[in-house]
Short mmCIF file of N, CA and C and ligand atoms in Angstrom, two decimals:
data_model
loop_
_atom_site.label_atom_id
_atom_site.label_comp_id
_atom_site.label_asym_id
_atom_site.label_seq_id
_atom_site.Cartn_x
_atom_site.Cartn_y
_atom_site.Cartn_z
N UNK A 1 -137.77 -93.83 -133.89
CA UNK A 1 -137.75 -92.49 -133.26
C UNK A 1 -137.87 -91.41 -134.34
N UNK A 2 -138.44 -90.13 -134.13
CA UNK A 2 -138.69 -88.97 -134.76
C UNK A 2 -137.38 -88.68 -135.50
N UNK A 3 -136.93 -88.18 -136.65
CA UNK A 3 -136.17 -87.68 -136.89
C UNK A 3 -135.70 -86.42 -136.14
N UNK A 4 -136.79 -85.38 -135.28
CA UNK A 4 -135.62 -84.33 -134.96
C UNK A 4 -135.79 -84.45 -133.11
N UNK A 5 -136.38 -85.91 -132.61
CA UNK A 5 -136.27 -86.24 -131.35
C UNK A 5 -134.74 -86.69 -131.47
N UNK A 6 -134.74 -87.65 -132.68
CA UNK A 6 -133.43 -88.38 -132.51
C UNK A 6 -131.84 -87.34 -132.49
N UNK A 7 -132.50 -86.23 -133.18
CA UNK A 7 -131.13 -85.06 -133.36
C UNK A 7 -131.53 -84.51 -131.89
N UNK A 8 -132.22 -84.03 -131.36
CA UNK A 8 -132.30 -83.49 -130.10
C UNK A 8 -131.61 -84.44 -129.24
N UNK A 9 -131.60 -85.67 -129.06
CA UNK A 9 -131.22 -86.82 -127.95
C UNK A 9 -129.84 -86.18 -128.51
N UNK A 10 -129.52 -86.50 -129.69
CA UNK A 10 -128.38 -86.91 -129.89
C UNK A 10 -126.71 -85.37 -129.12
N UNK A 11 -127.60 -84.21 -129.54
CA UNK A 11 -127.52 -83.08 -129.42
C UNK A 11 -127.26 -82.96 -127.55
N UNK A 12 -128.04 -83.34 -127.19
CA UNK A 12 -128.13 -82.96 -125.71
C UNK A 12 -127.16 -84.18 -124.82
N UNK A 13 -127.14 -85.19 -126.02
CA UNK A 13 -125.87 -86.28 -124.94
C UNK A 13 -124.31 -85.54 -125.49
N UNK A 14 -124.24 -84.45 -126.47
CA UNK A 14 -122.88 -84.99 -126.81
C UNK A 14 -122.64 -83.31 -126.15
N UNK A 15 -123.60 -82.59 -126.08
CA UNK A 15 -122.76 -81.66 -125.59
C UNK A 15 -122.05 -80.95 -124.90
N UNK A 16 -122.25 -81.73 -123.34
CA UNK A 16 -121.14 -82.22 -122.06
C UNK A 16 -119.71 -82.60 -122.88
N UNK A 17 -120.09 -83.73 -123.53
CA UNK A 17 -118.72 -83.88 -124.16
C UNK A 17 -117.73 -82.66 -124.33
N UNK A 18 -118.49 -82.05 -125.60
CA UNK A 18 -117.57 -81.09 -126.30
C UNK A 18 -117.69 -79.74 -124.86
N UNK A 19 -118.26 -80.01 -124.42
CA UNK A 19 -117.75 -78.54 -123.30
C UNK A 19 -116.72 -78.79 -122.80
N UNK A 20 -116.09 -80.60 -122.55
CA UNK A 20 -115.33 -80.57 -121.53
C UNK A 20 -114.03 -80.93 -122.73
N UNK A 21 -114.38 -81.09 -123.65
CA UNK A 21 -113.16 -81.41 -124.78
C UNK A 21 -112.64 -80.05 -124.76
N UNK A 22 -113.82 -79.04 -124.69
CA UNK A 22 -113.09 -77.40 -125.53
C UNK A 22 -112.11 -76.66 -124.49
N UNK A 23 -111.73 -76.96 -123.61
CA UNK A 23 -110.56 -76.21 -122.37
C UNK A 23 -110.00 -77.09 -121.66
N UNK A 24 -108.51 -76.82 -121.38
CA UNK A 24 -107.98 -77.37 -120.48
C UNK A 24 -108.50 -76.82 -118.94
N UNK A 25 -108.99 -78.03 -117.71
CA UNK A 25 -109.10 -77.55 -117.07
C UNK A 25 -108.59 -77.85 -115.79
N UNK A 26 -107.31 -77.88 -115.93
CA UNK A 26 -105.93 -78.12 -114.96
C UNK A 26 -104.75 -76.43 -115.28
N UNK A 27 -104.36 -76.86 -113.88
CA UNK A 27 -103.26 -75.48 -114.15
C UNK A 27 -101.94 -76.38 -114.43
N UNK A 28 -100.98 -76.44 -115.27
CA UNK A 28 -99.91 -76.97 -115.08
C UNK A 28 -98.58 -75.80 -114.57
N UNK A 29 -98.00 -76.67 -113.98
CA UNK A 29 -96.96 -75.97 -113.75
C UNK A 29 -95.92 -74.61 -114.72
N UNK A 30 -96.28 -74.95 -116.09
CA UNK A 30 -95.68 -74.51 -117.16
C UNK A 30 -96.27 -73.24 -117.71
N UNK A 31 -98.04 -73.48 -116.95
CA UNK A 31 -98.87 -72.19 -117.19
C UNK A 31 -98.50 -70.96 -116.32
N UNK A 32 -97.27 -71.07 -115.41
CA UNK A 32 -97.12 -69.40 -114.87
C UNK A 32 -95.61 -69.13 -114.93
N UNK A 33 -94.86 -69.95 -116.00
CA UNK A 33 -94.04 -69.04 -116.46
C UNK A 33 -94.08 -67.76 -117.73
N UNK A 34 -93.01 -67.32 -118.14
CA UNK A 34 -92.87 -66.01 -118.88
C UNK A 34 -94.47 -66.45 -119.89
N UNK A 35 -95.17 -65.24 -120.66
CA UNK A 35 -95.92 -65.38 -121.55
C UNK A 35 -96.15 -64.97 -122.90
N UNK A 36 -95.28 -64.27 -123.04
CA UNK A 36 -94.15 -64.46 -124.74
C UNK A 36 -92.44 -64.45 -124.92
N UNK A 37 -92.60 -64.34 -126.23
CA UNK A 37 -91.17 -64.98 -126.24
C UNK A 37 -90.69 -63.78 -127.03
N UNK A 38 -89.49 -63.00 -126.79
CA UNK A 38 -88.56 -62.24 -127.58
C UNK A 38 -88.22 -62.44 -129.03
N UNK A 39 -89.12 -62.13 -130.07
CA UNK A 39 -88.61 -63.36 -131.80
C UNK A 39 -88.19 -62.33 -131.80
N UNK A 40 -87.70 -60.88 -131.92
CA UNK A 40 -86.84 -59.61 -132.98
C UNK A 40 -85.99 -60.56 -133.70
N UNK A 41 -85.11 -61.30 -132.57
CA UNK A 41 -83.68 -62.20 -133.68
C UNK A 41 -83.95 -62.86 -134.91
N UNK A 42 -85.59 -63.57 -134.73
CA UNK A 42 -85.77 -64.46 -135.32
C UNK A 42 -85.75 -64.13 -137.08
N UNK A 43 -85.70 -65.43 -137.99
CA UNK A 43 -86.13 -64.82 -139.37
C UNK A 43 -87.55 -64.68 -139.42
N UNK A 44 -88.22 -63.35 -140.44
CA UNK A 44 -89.29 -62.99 -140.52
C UNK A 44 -90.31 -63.96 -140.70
N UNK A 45 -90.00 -65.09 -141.08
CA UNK A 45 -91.24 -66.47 -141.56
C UNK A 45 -91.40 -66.43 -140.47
N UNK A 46 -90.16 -66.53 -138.75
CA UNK A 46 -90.93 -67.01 -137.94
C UNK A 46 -91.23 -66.14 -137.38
N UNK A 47 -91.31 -64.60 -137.34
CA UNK A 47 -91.80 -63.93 -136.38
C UNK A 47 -93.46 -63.70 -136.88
N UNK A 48 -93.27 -63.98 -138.42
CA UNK A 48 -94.96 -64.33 -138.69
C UNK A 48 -95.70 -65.40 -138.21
N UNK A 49 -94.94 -67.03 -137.86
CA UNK A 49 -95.54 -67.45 -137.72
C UNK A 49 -96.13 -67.82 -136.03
N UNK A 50 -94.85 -66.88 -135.32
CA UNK A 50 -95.40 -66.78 -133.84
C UNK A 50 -96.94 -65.81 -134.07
N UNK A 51 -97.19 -64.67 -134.66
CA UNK A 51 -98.48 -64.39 -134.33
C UNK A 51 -99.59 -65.39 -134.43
N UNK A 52 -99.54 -66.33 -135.73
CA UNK A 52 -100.23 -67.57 -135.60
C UNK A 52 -99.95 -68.59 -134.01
N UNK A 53 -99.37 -68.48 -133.65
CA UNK A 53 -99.27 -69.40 -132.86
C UNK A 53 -99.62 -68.83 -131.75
N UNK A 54 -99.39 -67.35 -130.88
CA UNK A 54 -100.31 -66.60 -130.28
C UNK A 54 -101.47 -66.71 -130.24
N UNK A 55 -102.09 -66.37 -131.54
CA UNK A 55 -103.31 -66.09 -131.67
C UNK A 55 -104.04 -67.91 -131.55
N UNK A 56 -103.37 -68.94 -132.12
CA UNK A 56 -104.46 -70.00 -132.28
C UNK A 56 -103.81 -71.05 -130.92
N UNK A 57 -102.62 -71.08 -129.91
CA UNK A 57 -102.91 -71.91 -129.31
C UNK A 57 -102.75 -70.99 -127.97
N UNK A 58 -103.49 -70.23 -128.08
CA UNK A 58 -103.99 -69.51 -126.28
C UNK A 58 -105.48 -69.56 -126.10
N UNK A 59 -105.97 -70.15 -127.15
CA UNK A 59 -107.55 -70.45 -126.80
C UNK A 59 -108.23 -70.83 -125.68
N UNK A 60 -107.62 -72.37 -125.44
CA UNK A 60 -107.85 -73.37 -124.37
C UNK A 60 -107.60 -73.23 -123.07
N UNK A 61 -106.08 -72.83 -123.03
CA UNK A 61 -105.14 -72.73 -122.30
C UNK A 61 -104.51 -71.19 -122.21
N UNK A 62 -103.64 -70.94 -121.17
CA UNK A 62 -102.34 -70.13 -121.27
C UNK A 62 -101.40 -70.45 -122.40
N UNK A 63 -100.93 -69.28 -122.94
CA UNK A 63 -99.95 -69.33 -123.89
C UNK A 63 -98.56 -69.36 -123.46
N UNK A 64 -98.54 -69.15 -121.98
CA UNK A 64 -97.32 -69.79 -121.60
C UNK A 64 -97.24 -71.05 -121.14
N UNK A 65 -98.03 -71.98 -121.94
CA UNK A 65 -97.85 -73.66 -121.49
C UNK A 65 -97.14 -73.91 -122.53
N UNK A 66 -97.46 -73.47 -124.03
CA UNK A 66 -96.35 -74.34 -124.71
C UNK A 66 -95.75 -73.15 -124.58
N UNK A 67 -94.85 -72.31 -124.35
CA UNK A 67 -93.93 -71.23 -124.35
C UNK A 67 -93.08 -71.90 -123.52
N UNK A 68 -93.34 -72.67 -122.33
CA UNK A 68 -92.46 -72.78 -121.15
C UNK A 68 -92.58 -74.19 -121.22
N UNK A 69 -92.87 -74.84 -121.96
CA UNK A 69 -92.54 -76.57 -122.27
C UNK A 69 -91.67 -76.70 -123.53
N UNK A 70 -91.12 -78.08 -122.85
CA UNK A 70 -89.88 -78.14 -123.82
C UNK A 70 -90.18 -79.64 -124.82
N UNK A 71 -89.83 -80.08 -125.77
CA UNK A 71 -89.94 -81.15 -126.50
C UNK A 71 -89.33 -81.29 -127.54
N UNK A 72 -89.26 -82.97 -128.20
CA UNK A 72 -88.42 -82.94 -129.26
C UNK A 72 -88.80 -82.45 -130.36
N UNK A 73 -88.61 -82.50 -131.72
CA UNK A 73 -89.61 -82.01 -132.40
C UNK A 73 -90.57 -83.32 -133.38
N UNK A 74 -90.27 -84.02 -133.32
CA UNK A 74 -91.37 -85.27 -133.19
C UNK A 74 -92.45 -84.76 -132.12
N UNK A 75 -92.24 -84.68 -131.52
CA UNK A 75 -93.33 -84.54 -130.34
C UNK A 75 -93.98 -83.15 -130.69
N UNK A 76 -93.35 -81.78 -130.54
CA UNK A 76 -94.46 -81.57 -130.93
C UNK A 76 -94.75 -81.38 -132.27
N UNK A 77 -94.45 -82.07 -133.23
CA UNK A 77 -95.17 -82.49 -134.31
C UNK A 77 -96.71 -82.81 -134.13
N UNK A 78 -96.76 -83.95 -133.51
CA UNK A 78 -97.56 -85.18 -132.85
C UNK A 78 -98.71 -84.18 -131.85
N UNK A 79 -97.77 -83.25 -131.26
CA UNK A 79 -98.86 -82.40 -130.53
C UNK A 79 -99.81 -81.36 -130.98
N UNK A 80 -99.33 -80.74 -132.01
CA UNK A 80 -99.92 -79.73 -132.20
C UNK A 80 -100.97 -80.18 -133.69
N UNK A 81 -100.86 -81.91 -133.75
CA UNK A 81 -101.77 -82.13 -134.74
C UNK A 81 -103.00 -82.95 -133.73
N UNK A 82 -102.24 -83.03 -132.45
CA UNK A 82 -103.30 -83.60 -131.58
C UNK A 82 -104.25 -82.19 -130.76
N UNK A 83 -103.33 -81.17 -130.57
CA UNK A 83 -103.90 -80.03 -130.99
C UNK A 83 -105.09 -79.62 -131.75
N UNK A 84 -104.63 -79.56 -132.85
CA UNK A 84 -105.25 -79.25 -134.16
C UNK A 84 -106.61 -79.79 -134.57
N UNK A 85 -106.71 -81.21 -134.04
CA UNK A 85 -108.05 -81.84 -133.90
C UNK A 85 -108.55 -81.94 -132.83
N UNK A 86 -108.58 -81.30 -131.94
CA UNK A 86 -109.40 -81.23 -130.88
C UNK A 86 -110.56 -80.26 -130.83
N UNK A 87 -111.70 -80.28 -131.00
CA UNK A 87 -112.86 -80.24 -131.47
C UNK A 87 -113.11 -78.43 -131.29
N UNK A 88 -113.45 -77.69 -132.09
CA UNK A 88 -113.70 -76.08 -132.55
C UNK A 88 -112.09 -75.60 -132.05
N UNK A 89 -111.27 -76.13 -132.66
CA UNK A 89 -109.87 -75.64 -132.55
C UNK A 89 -109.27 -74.39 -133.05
N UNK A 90 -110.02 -74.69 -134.63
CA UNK A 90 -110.19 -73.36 -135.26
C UNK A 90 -108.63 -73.44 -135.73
N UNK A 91 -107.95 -74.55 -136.06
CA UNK A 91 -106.65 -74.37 -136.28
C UNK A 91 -106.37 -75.09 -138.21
N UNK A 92 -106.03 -74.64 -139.16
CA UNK A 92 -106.33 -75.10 -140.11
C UNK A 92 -105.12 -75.90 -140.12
N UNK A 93 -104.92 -76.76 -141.48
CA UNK A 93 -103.77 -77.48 -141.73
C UNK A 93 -102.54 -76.66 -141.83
N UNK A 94 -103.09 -75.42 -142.63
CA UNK A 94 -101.31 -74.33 -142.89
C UNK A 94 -101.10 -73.59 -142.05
N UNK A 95 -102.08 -73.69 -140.76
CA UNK A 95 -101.38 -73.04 -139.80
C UNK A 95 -101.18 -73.53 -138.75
N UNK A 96 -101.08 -74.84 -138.49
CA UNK A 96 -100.96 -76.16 -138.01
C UNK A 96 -99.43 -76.18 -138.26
N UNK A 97 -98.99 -76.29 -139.91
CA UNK A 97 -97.61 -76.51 -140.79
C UNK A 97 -96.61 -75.34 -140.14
N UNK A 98 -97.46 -73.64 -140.23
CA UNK A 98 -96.39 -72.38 -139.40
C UNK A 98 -96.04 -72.79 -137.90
N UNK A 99 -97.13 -73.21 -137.37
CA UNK A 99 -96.68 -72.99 -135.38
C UNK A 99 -95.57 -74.38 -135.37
N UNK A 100 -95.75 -75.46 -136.12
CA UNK A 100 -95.05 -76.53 -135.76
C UNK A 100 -93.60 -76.20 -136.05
N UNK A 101 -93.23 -75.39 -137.73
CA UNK A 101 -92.02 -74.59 -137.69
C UNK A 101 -91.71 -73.83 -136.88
N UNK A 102 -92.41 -72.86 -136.31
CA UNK A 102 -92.17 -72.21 -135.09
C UNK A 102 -91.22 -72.63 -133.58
N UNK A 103 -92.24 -73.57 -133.71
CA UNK A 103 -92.12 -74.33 -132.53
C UNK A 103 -90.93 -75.26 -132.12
N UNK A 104 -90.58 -75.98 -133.59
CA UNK A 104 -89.32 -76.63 -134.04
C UNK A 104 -88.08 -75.75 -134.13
N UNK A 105 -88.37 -74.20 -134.29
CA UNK A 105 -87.11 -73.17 -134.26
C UNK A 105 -86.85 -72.36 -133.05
N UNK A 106 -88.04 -72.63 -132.53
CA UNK A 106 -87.79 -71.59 -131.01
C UNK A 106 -87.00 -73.01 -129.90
N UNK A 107 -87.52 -73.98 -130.22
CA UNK A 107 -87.08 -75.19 -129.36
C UNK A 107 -85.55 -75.47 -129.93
N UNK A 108 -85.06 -74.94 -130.82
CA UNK A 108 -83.34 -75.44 -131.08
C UNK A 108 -82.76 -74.02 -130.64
N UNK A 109 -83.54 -73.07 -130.84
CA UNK A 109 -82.55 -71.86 -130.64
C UNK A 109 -82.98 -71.56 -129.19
N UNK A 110 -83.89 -71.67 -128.24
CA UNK A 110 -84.10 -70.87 -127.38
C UNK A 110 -83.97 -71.69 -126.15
N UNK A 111 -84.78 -72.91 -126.15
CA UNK A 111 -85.15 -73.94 -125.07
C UNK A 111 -84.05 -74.85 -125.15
N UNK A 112 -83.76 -75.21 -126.29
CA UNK A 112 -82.35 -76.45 -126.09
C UNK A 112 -81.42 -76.13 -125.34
N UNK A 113 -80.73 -74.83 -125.43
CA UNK A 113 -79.58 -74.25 -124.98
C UNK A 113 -79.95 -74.06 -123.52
N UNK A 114 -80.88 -73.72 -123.08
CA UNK A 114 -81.29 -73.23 -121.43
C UNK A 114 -82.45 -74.54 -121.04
N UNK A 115 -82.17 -75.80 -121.27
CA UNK A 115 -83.01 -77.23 -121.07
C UNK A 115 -83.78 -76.62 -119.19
N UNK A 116 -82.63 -76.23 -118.23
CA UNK A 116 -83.41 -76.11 -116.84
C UNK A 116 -84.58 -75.08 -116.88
N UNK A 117 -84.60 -74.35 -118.42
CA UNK A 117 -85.68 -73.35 -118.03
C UNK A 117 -86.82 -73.33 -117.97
N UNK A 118 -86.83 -75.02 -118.52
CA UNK A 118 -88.58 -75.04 -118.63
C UNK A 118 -88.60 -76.51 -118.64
N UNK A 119 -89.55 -76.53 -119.11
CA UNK A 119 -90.97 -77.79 -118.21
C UNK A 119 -90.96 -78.92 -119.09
N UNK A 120 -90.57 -80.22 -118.47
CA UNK A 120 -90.60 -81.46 -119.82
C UNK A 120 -92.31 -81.41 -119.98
N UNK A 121 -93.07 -82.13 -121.19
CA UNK A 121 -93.70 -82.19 -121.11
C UNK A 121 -94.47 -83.19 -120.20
N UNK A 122 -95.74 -83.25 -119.86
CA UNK A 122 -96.60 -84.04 -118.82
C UNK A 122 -97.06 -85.46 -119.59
N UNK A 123 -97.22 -86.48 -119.22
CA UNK A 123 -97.43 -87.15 -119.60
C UNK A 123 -99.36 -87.43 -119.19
N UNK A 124 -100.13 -88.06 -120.13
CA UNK A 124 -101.68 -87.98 -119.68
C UNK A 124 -101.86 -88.46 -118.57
N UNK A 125 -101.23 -89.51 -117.72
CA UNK A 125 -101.17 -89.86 -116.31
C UNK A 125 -100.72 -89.03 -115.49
N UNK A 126 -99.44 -87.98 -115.47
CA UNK A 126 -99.32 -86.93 -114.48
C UNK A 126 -99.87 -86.07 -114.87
N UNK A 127 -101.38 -86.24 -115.99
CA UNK A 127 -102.13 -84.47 -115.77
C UNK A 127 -103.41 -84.52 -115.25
N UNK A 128 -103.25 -86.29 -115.37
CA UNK A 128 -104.68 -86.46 -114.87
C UNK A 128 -104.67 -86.34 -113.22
N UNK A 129 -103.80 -86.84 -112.63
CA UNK A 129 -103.18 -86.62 -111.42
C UNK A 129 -103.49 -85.12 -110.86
N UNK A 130 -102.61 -84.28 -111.43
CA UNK A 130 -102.85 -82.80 -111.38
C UNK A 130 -104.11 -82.37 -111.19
N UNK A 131 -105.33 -83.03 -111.85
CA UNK A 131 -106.51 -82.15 -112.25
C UNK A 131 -107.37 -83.20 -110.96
N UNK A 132 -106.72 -84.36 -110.84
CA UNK A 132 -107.44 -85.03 -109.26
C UNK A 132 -107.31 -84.54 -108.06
N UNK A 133 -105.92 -83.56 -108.03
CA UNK A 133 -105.39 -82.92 -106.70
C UNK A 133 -105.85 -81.21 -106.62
N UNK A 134 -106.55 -80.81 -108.06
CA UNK A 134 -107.09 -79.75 -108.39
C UNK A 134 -108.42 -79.38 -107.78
N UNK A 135 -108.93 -80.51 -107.95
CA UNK A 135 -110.74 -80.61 -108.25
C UNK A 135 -111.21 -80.97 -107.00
C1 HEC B 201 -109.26 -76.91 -128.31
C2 HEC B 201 -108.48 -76.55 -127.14
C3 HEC B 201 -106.97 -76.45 -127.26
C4 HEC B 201 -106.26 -75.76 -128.22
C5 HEC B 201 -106.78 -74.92 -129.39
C6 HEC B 201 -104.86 -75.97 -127.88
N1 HEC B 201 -104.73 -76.74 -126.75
FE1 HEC B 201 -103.00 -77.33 -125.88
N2 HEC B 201 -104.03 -78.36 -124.45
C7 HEC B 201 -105.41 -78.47 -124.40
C8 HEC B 201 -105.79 -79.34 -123.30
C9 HEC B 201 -107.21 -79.72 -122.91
C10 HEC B 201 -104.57 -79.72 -122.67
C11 HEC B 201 -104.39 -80.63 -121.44
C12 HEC B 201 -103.98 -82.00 -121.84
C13 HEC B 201 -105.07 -82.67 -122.61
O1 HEC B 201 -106.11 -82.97 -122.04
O2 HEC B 201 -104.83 -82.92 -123.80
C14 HEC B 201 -103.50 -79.07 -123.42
C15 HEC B 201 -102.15 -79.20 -123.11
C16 HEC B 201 -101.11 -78.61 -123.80
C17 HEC B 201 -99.68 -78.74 -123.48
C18 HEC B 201 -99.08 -79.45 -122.28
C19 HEC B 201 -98.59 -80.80 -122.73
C20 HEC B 201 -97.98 -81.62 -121.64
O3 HEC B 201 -98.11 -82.85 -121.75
O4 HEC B 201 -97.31 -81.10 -120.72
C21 HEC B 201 -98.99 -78.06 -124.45
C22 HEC B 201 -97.49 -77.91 -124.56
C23 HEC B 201 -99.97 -77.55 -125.38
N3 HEC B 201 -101.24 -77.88 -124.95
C24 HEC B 201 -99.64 -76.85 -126.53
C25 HEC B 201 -100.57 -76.32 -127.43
C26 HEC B 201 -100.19 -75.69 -128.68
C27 HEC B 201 -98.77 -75.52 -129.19
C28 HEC B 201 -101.37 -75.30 -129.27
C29 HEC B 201 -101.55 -74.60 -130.61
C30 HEC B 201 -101.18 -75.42 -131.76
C31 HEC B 201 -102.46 -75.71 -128.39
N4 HEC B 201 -101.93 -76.34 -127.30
C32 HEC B 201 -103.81 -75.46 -128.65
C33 HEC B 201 -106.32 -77.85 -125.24
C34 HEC B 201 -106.01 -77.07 -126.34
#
């Protein structure tokens, strides 16, 4: 095959893919609670590193999905690097390193203490569910 038939094929099969990689397209339950969070208390590292986390994980989604989900911090460790590689994320490694601190300090000070206020996380079988009862 041609060299730029073979980039065209290749080009035109993958880019369904990445359209449907680049957005969540389910509502979860977690997407219509509050949609920021009060940091004044916080220390200044983290009220810097909530603007990072504003700004890079409301892309896809509502920014009140992880605002109003709760997890350990293993998890979202694990998430926000599963995050992080999900394709034009636009999320670098050091600011990958701020939201996960973030995320690890708003979840001991804010979400631990008030556990009924928000949303365990979904597991890929109850979101796929969700987006079957959606569609
Ligand atoms: C490239 C798109 C994209 C970006 C950027 C993104 N997300 Fe997501 N997120 C998704 C998709 C899609 C889902 C739905 C589940 C899935 O298919 O992975 C999701 C789901 C979630 C959930 C729900 C998890 C559950 O199981 O209940 C949380 C929490 C979350 N994202 C947090 C974040 C955080 C924190 C960031 C910033 C580090 C972020 N997201 C950035 C696409 C993205």
């Amino acid at each position: 095959m041609h060299k730029a038939i073979q980039w065209m094929a290749i080009a035109c099969m993958s880019a369904p893919l990445f359209v449907v990689a680049q957005s969540s397209n389910v509502t979860l339950p977690q997407d219509k609670g509050p949609s920021s969070i009060n940091v004044s208390s916080y220390p200044p590292e983290q009220q810097k590193a909530y603007k990072v986390f504003v700004d890079k994980c409301a892309k896809c989604h509502t920014i009140a999905r992880p605002i109003n989900t709760s997890m350990s911090k293993p998890e979202w460790e694990r998430y926000v690097k599963r995050m992080m590689h999900k394709p034009n994320s636009g999320i670098s490694d050091k600011q990958a390193k701020d939201i996960f601190e973030f995320l690890a300090y708003d979840q001991q000070v804010r979400k631990d203490k008030n556990p009924s206020a928000f949303y365990k996380s979904l597991s890929d079988a109850e979101i796929e569910k969700l987006k079957a009862q959606q569609h």
